mmCIF file of C-alpha atoms in Angstrom:
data_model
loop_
_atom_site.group_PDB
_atom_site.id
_atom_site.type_symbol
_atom_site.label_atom_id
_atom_site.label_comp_id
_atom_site.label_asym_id
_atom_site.label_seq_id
_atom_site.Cartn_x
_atom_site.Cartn_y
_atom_site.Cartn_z
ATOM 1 C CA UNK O 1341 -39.820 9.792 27.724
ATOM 2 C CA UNK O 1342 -40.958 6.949 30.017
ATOM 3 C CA UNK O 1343 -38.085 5.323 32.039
ATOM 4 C CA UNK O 1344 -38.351 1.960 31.781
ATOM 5 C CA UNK O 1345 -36.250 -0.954 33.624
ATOM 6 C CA UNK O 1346 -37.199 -4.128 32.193
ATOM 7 C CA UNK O 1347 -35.321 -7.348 32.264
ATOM 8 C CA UNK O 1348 -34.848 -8.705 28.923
ATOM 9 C CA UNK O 1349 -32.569 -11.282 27.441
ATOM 10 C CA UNK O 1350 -30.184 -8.418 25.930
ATOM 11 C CA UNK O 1351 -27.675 -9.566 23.688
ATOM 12 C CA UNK O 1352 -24.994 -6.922 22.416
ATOM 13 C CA UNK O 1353 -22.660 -7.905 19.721
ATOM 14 C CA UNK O 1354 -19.660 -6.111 19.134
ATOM 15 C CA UNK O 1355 -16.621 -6.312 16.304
ATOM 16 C CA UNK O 1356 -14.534 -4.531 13.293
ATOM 17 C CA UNK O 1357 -15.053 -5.961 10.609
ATOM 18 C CA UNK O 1358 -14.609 -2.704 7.992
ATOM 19 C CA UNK O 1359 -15.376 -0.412 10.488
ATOM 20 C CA UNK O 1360 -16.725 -1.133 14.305
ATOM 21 C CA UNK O 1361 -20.198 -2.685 14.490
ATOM 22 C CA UNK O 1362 -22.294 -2.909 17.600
ATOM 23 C CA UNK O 1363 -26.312 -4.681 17.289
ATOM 24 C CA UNK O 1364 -28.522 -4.815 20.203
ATOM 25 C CA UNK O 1365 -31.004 -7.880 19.840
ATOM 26 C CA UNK O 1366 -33.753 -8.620 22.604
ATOM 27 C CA UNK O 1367 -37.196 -8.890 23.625
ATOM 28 C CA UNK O 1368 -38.302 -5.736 23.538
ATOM 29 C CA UNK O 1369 -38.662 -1.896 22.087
ATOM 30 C CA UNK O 1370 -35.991 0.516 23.727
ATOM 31 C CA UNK O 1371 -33.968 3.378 22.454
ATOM 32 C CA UNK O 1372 -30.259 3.301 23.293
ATOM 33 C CA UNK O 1373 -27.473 6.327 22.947
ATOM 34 C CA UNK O 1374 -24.444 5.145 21.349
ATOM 35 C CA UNK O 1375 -20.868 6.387 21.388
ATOM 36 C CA UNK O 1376 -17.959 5.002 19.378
ATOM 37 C CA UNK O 1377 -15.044 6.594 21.043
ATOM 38 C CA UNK O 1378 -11.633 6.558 19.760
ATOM 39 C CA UNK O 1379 -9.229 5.453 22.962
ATOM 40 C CA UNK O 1380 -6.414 6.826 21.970
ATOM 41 C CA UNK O 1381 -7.586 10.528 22.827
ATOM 42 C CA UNK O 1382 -11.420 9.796 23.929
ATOM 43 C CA UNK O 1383 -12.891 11.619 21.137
ATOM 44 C CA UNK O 1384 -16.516 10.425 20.221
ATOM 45 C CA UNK O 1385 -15.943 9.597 16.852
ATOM 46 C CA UNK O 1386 -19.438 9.118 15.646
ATOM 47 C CA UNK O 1387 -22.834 8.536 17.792
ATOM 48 C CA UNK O 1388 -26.272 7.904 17.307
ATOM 49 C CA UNK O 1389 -29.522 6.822 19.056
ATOM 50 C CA UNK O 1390 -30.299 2.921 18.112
ATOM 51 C CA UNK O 1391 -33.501 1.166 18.451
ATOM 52 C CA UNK O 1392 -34.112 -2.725 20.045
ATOM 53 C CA UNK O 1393 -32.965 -4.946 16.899
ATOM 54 C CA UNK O 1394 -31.048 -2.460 14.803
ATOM 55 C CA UNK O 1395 -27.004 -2.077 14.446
ATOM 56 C CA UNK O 1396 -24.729 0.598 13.911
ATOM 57 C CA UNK O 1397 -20.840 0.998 12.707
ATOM 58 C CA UNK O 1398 -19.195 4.061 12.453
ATOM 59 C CA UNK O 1399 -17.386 4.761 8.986
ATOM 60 C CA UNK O 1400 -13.769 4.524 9.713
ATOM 61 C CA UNK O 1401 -12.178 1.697 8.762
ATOM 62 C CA UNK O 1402 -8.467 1.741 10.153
ATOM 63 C CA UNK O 1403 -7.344 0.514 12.968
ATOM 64 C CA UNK O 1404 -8.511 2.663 15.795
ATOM 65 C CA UNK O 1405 -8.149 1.288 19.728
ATOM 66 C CA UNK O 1406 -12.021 1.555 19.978
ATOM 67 C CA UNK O 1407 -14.522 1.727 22.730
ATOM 68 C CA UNK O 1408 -18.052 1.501 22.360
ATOM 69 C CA UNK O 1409 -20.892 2.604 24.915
ATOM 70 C CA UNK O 1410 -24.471 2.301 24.856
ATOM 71 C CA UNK O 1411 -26.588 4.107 27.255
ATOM 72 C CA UNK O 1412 -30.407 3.981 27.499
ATOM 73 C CA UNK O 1413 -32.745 6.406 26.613
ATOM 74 C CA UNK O 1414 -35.714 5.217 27.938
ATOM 75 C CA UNK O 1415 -34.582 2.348 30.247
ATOM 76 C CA UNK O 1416 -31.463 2.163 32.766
ATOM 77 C CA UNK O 1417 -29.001 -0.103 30.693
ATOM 78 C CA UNK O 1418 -25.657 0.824 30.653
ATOM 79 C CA UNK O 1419 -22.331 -0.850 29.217
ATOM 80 C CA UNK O 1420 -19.033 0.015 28.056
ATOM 81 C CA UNK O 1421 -17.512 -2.280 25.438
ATOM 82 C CA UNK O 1422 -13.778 -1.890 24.111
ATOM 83 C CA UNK O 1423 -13.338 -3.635 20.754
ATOM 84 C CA UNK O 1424 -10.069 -6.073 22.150
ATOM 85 C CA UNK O 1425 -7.882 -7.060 19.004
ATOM 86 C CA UNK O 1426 -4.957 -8.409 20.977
ATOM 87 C CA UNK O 1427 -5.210 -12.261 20.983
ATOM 88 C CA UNK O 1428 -7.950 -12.973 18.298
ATOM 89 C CA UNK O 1429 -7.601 -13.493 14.474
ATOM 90 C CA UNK O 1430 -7.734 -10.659 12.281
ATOM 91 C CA UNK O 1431 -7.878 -10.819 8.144
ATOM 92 C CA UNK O 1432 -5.987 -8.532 6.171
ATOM 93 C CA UNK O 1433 -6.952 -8.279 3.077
ATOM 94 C CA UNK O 1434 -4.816 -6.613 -0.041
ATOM 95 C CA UNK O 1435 -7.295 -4.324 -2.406
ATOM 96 C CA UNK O 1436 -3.699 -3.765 -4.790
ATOM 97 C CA UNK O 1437 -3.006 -6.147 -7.300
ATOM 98 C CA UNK O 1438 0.406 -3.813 -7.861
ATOM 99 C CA UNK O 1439 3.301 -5.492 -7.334
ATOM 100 C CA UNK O 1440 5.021 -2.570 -5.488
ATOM 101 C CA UNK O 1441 2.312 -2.030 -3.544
ATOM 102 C CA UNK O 1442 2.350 -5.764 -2.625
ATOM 103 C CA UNK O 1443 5.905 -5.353 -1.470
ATOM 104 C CA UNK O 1444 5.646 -2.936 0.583
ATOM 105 C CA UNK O 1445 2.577 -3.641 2.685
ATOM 106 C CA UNK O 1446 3.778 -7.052 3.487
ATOM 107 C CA UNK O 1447 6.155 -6.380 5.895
ATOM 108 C CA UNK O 1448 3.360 -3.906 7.897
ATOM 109 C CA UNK O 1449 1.332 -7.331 7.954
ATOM 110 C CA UNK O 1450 4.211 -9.244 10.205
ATOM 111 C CA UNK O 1451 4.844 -5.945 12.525
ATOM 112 C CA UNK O 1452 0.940 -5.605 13.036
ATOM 113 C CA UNK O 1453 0.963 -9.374 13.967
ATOM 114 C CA UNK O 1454 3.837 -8.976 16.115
ATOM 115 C CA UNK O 1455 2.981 -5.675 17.697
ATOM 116 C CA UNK O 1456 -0.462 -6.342 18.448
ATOM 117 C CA UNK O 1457 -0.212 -9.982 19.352
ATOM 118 C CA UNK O 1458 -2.695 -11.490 17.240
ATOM 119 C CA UNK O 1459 -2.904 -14.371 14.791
ATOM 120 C CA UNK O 1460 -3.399 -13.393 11.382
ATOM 121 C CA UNK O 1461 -5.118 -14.073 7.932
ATOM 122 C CA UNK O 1462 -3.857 -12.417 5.102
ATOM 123 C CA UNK O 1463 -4.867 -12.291 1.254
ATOM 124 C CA UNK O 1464 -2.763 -10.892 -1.041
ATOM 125 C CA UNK O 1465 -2.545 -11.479 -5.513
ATOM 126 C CA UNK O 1466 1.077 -12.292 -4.717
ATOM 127 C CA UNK O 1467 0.733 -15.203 -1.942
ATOM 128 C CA UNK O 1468 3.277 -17.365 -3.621
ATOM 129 C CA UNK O 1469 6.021 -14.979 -3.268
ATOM 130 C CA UNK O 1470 5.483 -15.144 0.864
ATOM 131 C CA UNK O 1471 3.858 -18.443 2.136
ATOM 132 C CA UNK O 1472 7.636 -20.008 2.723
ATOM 133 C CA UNK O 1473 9.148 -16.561 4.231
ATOM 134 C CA UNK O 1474 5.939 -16.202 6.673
ATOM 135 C CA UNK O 1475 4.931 -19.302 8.426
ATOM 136 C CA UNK O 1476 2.996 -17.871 11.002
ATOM 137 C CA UNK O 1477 0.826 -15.893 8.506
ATOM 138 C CA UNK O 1478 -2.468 -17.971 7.461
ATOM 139 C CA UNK O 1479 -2.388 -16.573 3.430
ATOM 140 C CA UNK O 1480 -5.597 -17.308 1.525
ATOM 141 C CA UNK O 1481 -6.785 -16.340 -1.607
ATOM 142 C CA UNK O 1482 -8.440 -12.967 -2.327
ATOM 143 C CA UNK O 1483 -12.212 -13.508 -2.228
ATOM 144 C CA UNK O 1484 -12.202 -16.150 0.486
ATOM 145 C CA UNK O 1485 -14.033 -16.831 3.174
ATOM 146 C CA UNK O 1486 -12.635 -16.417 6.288
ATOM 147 C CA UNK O 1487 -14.526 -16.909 9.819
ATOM 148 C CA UNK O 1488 -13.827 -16.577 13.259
ATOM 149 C CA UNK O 1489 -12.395 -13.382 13.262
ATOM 150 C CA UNK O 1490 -12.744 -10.341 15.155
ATOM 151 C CA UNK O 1491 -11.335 -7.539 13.018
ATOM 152 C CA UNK O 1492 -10.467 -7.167 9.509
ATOM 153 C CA UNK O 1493 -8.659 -4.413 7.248
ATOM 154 C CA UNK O 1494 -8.107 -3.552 3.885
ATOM 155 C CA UNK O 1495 -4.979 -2.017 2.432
ATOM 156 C CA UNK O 1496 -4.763 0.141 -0.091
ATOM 157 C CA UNK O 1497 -5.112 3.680 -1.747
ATOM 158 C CA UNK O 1498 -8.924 4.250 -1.656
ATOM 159 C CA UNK O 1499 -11.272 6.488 -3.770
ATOM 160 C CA UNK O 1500 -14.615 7.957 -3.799
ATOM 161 C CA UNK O 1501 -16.480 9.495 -6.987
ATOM 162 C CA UNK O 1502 -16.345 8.775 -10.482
ATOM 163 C CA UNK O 1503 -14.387 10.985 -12.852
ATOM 164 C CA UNK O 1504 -13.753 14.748 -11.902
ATOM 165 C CA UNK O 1505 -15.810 14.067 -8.547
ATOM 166 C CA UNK O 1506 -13.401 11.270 -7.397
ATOM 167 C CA UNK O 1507 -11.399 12.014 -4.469
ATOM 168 C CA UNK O 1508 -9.336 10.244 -1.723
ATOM 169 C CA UNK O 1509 -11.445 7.871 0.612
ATOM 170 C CA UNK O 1510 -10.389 9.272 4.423
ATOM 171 C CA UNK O 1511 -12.463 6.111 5.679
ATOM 172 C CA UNK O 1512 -9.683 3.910 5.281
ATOM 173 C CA UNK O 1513 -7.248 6.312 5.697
ATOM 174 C CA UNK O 1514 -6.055 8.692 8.876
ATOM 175 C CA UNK O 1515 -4.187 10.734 6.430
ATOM 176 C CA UNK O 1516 -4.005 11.699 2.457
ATOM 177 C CA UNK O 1517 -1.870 8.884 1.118
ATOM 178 C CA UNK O 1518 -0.578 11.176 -1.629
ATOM 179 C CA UNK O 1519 1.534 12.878 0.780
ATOM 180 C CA UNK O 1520 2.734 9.904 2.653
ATOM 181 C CA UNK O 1521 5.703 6.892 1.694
ATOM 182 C CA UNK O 1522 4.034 3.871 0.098
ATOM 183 C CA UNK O 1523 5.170 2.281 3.139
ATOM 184 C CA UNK O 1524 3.460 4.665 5.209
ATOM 185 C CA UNK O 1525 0.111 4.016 3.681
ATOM 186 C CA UNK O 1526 0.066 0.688 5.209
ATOM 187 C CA UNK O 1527 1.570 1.279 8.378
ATOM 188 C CA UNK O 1528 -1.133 3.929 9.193
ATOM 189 C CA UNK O 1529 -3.763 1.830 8.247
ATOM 190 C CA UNK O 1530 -2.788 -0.878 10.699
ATOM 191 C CA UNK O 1531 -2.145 1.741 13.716
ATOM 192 C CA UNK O 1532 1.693 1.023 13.897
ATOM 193 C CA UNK O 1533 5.128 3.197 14.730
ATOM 194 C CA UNK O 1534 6.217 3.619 11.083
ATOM 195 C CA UNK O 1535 9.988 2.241 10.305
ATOM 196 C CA UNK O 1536 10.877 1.918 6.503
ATOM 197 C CA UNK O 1537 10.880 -2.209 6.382
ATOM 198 C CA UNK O 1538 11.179 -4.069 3.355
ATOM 199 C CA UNK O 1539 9.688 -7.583 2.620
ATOM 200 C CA UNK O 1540 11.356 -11.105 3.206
ATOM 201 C CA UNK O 1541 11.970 -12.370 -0.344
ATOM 202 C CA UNK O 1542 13.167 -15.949 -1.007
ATOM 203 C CA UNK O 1543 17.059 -15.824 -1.130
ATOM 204 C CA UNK O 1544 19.251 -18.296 -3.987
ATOM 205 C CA UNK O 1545 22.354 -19.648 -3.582
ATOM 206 C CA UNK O 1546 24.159 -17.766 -6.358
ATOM 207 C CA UNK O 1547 27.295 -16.051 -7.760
ATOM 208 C CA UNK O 1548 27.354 -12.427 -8.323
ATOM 209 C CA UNK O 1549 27.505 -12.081 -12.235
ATOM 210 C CA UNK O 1550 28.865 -8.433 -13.824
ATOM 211 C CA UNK O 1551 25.662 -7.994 -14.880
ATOM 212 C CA UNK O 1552 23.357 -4.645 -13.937
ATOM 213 C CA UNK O 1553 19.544 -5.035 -14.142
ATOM 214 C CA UNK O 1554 17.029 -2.324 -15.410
ATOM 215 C CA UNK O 1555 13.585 -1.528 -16.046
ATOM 216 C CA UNK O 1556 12.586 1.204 -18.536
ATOM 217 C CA UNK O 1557 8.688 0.371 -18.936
ATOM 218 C CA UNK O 1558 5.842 1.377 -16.604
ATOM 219 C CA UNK O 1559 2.106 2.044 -16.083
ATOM 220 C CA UNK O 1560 2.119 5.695 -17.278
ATOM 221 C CA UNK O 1561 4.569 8.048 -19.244
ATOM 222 C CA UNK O 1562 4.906 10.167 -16.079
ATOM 223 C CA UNK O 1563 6.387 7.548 -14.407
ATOM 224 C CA UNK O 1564 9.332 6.775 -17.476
ATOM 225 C CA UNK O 1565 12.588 8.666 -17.815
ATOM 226 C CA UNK O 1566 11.476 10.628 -20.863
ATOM 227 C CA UNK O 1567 14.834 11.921 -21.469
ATOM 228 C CA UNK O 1568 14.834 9.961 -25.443
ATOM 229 C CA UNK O 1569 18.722 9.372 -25.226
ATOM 230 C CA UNK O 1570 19.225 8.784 -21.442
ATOM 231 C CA UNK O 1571 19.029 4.652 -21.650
ATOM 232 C CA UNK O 1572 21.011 4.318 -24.064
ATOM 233 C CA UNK O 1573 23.568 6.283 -22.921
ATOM 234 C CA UNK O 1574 23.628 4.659 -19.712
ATOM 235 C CA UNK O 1575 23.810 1.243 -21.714
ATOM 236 C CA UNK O 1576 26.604 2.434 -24.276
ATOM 237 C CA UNK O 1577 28.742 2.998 -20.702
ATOM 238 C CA UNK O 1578 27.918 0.082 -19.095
ATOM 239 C CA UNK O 1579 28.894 -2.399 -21.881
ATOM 240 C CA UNK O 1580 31.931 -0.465 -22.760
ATOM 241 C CA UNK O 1581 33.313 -1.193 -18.751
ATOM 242 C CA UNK O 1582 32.153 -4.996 -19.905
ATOM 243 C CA UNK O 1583 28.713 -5.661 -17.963
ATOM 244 C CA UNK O 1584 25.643 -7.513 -19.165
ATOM 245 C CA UNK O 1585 22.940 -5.156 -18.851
ATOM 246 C CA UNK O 1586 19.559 -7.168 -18.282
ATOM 247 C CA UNK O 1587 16.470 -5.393 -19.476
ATOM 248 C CA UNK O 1588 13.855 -6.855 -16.561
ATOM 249 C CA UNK O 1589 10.820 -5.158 -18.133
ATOM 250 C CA UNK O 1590 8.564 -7.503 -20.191
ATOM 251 C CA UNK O 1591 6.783 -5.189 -22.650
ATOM 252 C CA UNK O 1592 7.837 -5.163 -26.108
ATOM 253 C CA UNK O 1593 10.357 -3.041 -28.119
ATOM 254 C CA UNK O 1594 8.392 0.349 -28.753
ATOM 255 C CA UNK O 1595 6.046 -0.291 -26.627
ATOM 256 C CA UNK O 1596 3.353 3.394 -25.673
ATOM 257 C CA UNK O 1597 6.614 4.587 -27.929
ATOM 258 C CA UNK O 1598 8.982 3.682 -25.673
ATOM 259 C CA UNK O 1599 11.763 1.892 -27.104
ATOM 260 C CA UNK O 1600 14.116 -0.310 -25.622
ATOM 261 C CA UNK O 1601 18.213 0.891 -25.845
ATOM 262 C CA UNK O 1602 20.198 -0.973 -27.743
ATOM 263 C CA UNK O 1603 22.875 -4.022 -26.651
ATOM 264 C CA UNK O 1604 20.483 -4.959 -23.615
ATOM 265 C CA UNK O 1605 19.820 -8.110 -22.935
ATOM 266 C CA UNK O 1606 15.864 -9.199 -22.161
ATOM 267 C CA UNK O 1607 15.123 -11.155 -19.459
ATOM 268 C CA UNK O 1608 13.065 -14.034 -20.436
ATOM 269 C CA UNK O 1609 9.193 -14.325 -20.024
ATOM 270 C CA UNK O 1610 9.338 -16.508 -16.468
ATOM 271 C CA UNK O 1611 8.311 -16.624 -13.073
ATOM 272 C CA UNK O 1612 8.939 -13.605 -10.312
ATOM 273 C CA UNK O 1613 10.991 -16.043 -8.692
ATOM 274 C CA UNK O 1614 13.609 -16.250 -11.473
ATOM 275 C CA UNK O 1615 13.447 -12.356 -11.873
ATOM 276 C CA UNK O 1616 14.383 -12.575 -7.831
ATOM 277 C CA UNK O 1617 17.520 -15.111 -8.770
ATOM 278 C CA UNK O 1618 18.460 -13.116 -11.598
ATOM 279 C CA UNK O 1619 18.554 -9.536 -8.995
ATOM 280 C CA UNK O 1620 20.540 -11.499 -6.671
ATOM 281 C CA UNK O 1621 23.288 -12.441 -8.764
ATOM 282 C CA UNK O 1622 23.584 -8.589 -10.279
ATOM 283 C CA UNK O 1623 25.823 -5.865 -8.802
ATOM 284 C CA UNK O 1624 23.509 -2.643 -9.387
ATOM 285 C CA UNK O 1625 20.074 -2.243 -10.605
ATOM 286 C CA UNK O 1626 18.583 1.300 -12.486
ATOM 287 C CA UNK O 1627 15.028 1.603 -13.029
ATOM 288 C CA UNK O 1628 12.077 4.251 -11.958
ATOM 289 C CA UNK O 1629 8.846 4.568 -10.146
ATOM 290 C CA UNK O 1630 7.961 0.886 -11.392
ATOM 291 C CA UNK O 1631 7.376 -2.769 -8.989
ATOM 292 C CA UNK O 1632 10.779 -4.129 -10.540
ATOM 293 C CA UNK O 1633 12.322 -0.771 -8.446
ATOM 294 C CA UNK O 1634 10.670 -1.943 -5.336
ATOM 295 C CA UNK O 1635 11.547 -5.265 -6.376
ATOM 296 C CA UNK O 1636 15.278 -4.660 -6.528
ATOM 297 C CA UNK O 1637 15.177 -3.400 -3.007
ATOM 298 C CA UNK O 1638 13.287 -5.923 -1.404
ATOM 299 C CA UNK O 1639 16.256 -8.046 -2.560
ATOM 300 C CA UNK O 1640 18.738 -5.682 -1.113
ATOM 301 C CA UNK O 1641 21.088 -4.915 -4.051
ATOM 302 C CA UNK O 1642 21.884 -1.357 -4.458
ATOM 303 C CA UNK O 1643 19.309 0.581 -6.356
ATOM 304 C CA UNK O 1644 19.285 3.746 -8.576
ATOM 305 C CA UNK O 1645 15.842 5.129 -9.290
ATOM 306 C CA UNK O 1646 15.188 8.258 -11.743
ATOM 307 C CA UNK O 1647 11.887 9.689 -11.135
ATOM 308 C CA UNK O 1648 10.942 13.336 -11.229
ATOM 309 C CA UNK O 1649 6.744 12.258 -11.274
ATOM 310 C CA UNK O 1650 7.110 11.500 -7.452
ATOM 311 C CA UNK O 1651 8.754 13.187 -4.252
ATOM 312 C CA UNK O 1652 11.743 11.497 -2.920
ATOM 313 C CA UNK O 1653 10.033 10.146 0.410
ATOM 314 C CA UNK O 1654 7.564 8.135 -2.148
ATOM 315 C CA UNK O 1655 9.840 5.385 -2.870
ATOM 316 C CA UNK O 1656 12.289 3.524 0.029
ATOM 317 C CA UNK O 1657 14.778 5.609 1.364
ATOM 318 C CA UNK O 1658 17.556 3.186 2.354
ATOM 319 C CA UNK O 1659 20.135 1.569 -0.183
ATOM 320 C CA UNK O 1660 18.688 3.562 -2.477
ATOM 321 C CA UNK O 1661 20.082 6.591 -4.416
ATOM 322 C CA UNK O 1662 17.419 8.300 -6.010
ATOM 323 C CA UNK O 1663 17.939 10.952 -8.844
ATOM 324 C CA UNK O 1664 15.535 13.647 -9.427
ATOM 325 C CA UNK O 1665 15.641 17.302 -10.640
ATOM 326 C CA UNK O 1666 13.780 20.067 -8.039
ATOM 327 C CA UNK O 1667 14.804 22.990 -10.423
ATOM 328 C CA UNK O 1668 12.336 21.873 -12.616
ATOM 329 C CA UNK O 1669 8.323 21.021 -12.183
ATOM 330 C CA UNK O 1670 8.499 17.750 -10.176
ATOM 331 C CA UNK O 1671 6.182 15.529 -7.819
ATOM 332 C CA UNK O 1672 3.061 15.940 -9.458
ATOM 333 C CA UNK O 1673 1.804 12.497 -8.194
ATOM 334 C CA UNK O 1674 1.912 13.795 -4.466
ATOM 335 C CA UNK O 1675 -0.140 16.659 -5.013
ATOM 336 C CA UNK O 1676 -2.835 15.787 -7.959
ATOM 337 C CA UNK O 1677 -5.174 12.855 -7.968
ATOM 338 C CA UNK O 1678 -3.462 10.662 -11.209
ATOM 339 C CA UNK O 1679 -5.963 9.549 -13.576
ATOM 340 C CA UNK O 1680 -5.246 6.071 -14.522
ATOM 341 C CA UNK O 1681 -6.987 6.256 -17.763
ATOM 342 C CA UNK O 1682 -4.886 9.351 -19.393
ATOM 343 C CA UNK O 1683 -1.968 7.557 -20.584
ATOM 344 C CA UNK O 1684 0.116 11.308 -20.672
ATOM 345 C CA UNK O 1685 -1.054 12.498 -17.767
ATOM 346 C CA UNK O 1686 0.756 15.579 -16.688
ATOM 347 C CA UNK O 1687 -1.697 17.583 -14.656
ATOM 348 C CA UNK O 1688 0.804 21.106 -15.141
ATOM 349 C CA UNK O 1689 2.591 20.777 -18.197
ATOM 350 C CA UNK O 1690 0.340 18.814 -20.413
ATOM 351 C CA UNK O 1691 0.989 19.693 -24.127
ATOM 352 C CA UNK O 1692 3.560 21.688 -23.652
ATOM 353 C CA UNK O 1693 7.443 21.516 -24.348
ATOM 354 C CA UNK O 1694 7.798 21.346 -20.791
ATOM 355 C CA UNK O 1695 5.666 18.438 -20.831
ATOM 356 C CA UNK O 1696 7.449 15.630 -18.435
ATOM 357 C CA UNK O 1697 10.535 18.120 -18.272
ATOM 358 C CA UNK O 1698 10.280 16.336 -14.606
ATOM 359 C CA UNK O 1699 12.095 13.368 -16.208
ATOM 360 C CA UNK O 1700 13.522 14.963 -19.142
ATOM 361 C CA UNK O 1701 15.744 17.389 -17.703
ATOM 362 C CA UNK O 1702 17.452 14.198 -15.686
ATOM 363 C CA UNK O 1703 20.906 13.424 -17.872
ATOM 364 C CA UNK O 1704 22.232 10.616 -18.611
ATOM 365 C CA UNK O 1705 25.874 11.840 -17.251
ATOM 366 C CA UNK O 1706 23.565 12.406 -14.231
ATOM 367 C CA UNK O 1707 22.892 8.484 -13.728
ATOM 368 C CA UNK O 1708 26.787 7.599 -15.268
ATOM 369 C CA UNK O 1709 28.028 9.946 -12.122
ATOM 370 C CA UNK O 1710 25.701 8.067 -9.527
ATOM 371 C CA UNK O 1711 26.964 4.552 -11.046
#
């Protein structure tokens, strides 16, 4: 090629906005060799030759401590050009409506603002539940538009594919989320030291009630404690040592055949705010891989949780005592890719009698003992 070393009124623009981004705009036709390099252990993570007027991003979107160089092919230009998130505004946006997965990204939000040193916008289908407890978090509403900002992320489990061909995005994530904490998921996203932290929930001024709180219903029957007369076994023991026992969950009696134990008491349709107030006067709460679970431990009373669909690690780890059965088939959900739209999923056992036997083989004497 023909060296050439021409003046021109170059103008490189640089930013991360769902991935890195660099454009080179000027008077001119040149070809440029660019490297986006990932700081942290100066591997090129992607590169590619870009023309005058044309822009490039590489495909990872999590936060990476980037650096960016462009070297001419036919000219002399050269520039280095780290991507500096420390003091500028950066949108995070929630891609989970979940309210589990709400609570535990939140508090990966705060640390990345406080770690990094940035000011931050933040979106989330759960804004009212943080605006008082986060003052120094801008919140918006999902689907706004935000300017003046230098980096954004999005948090959440992402996929790729339709049907059989769907698979785990690795764009947005440095690692399988399957095989990580929920509260990992966000903290590796964001490029932080992960610590189990829960959220900052309102807090009431109330009296501790004898009253125990639990949640039967969920999204899937993987996630439910199929044993049929665990509940109400739990229940029957409860009242008979003379608690209230407040059924949290808001779908009906019978509901995917689930019914509801008798001599519970349902909380009233309301606001998540009352369901907070009604948590904070309670002793104990039961429940299993549902939001009310991650609920009950963002308010910080002790927690039992019965799941046998998901590994221990999935769920918090602290003021929690978590009940699940390894003799038998168990943490499916960190291993196979759930499909959403199979109400009985159970990727093993599946029309079998061991069917759910994850959940099953969990006793209601088991849950008395840990009471």
């Amino acid at each position: 090629l023909t060296r050439k070393n021409i003046n021109t009124n170059r103008q490189v623009s640089i930013h991360n906005i769902d991935g890195p981004f660099v454009e080179i705009k000027e008077d001119g036709d040149y070809l440029y060799e660019v490297k986006f390099i990932n700081l942290k252990n100066n591997k090129v993570e992607y590169q590619t030759n870009l023309k005058s007027n044309h822009w490039s991003r590489c495909a990872i979107k999590y936060y990476v401590d980037w650096k960016i160089t462009i070297k001419g092919v036919d000219n002399d230009f050269y520039g280095e050009y780290p991507i500096v998130v420390k003091g500028g505004r950066v949108f995070i946006c929630f891609e989970s409506k979940s309210l589990g997965d709400t609570l535990a990204f939140m508090p990966y939000v705060e640390k990345f603002k406080i770690d990094k040193e940035v000011r931050v916008i933040c979106s989330t289908f759960h804004n009212y539940l943080f605006k008082d407890q986060y003052p120094d978090i801008e919140f918006v509403e999902p689907g706004s538009i935000v300017s003046n900002i230098n980096a954004l992320y999005r948090l959440g489990v992402f996929y790729k594919g339709n049907g059989q061909n769907r698979e785990i995005d690795l764009t947005y994530h440095p690692y399988d989320p399957k095989s990580l904490p929920l509260l990992k998921i966000p903290s590796d996203i964001l490029g932080l030291k992960y610590v189990e932290k829960k959220p900052k929930l309102k807090k009431f001024k109330v009296k501790k009630q004898k009253r125990v709180c639990i949640a039967i219903h969920s999204t899937a029957q993987a996630k439910y404690w199929n044993n049929p007369t665990g509940w109400q076994q739990v229940v029957t023991h409860l009242k008979k040592k003379g608690y209230e026992v407040r059924l949290l969950s808001r779908e009906e009696d019978g509901y995917m055949g689930n019914k509801n134990p008798q001599g519970v008491k349902q909380q009233k349709s309301g606001t998540i705010e009352k369901v907070i107030e009604v948590l904070e006067e309670s002793e104990l709460f039961i429940g299993i891989g549902s939001g009310l679970s991650w609920l009950a431990w963002s308010v910080g009373i002790p927690c039992i949780i019965i799941s046998g669909f998901s590994e221990e690690y999935s769920e918090p780890m602290s003021g929690v005592s978590r009940l699940i059965n390894k003799d038998v088939c168990h943490g499916c959900w960190n291993v196979y890719d759930f499909n959403p739209g199979d109400w009985n999923w159970c990727p093993v056992h599946k029309g079998t009698k061991q069917q759910f036997e994850c959940s099953k083989s969990i006793k209601g004497d088991d849950v008395i003992k840990e009471i």
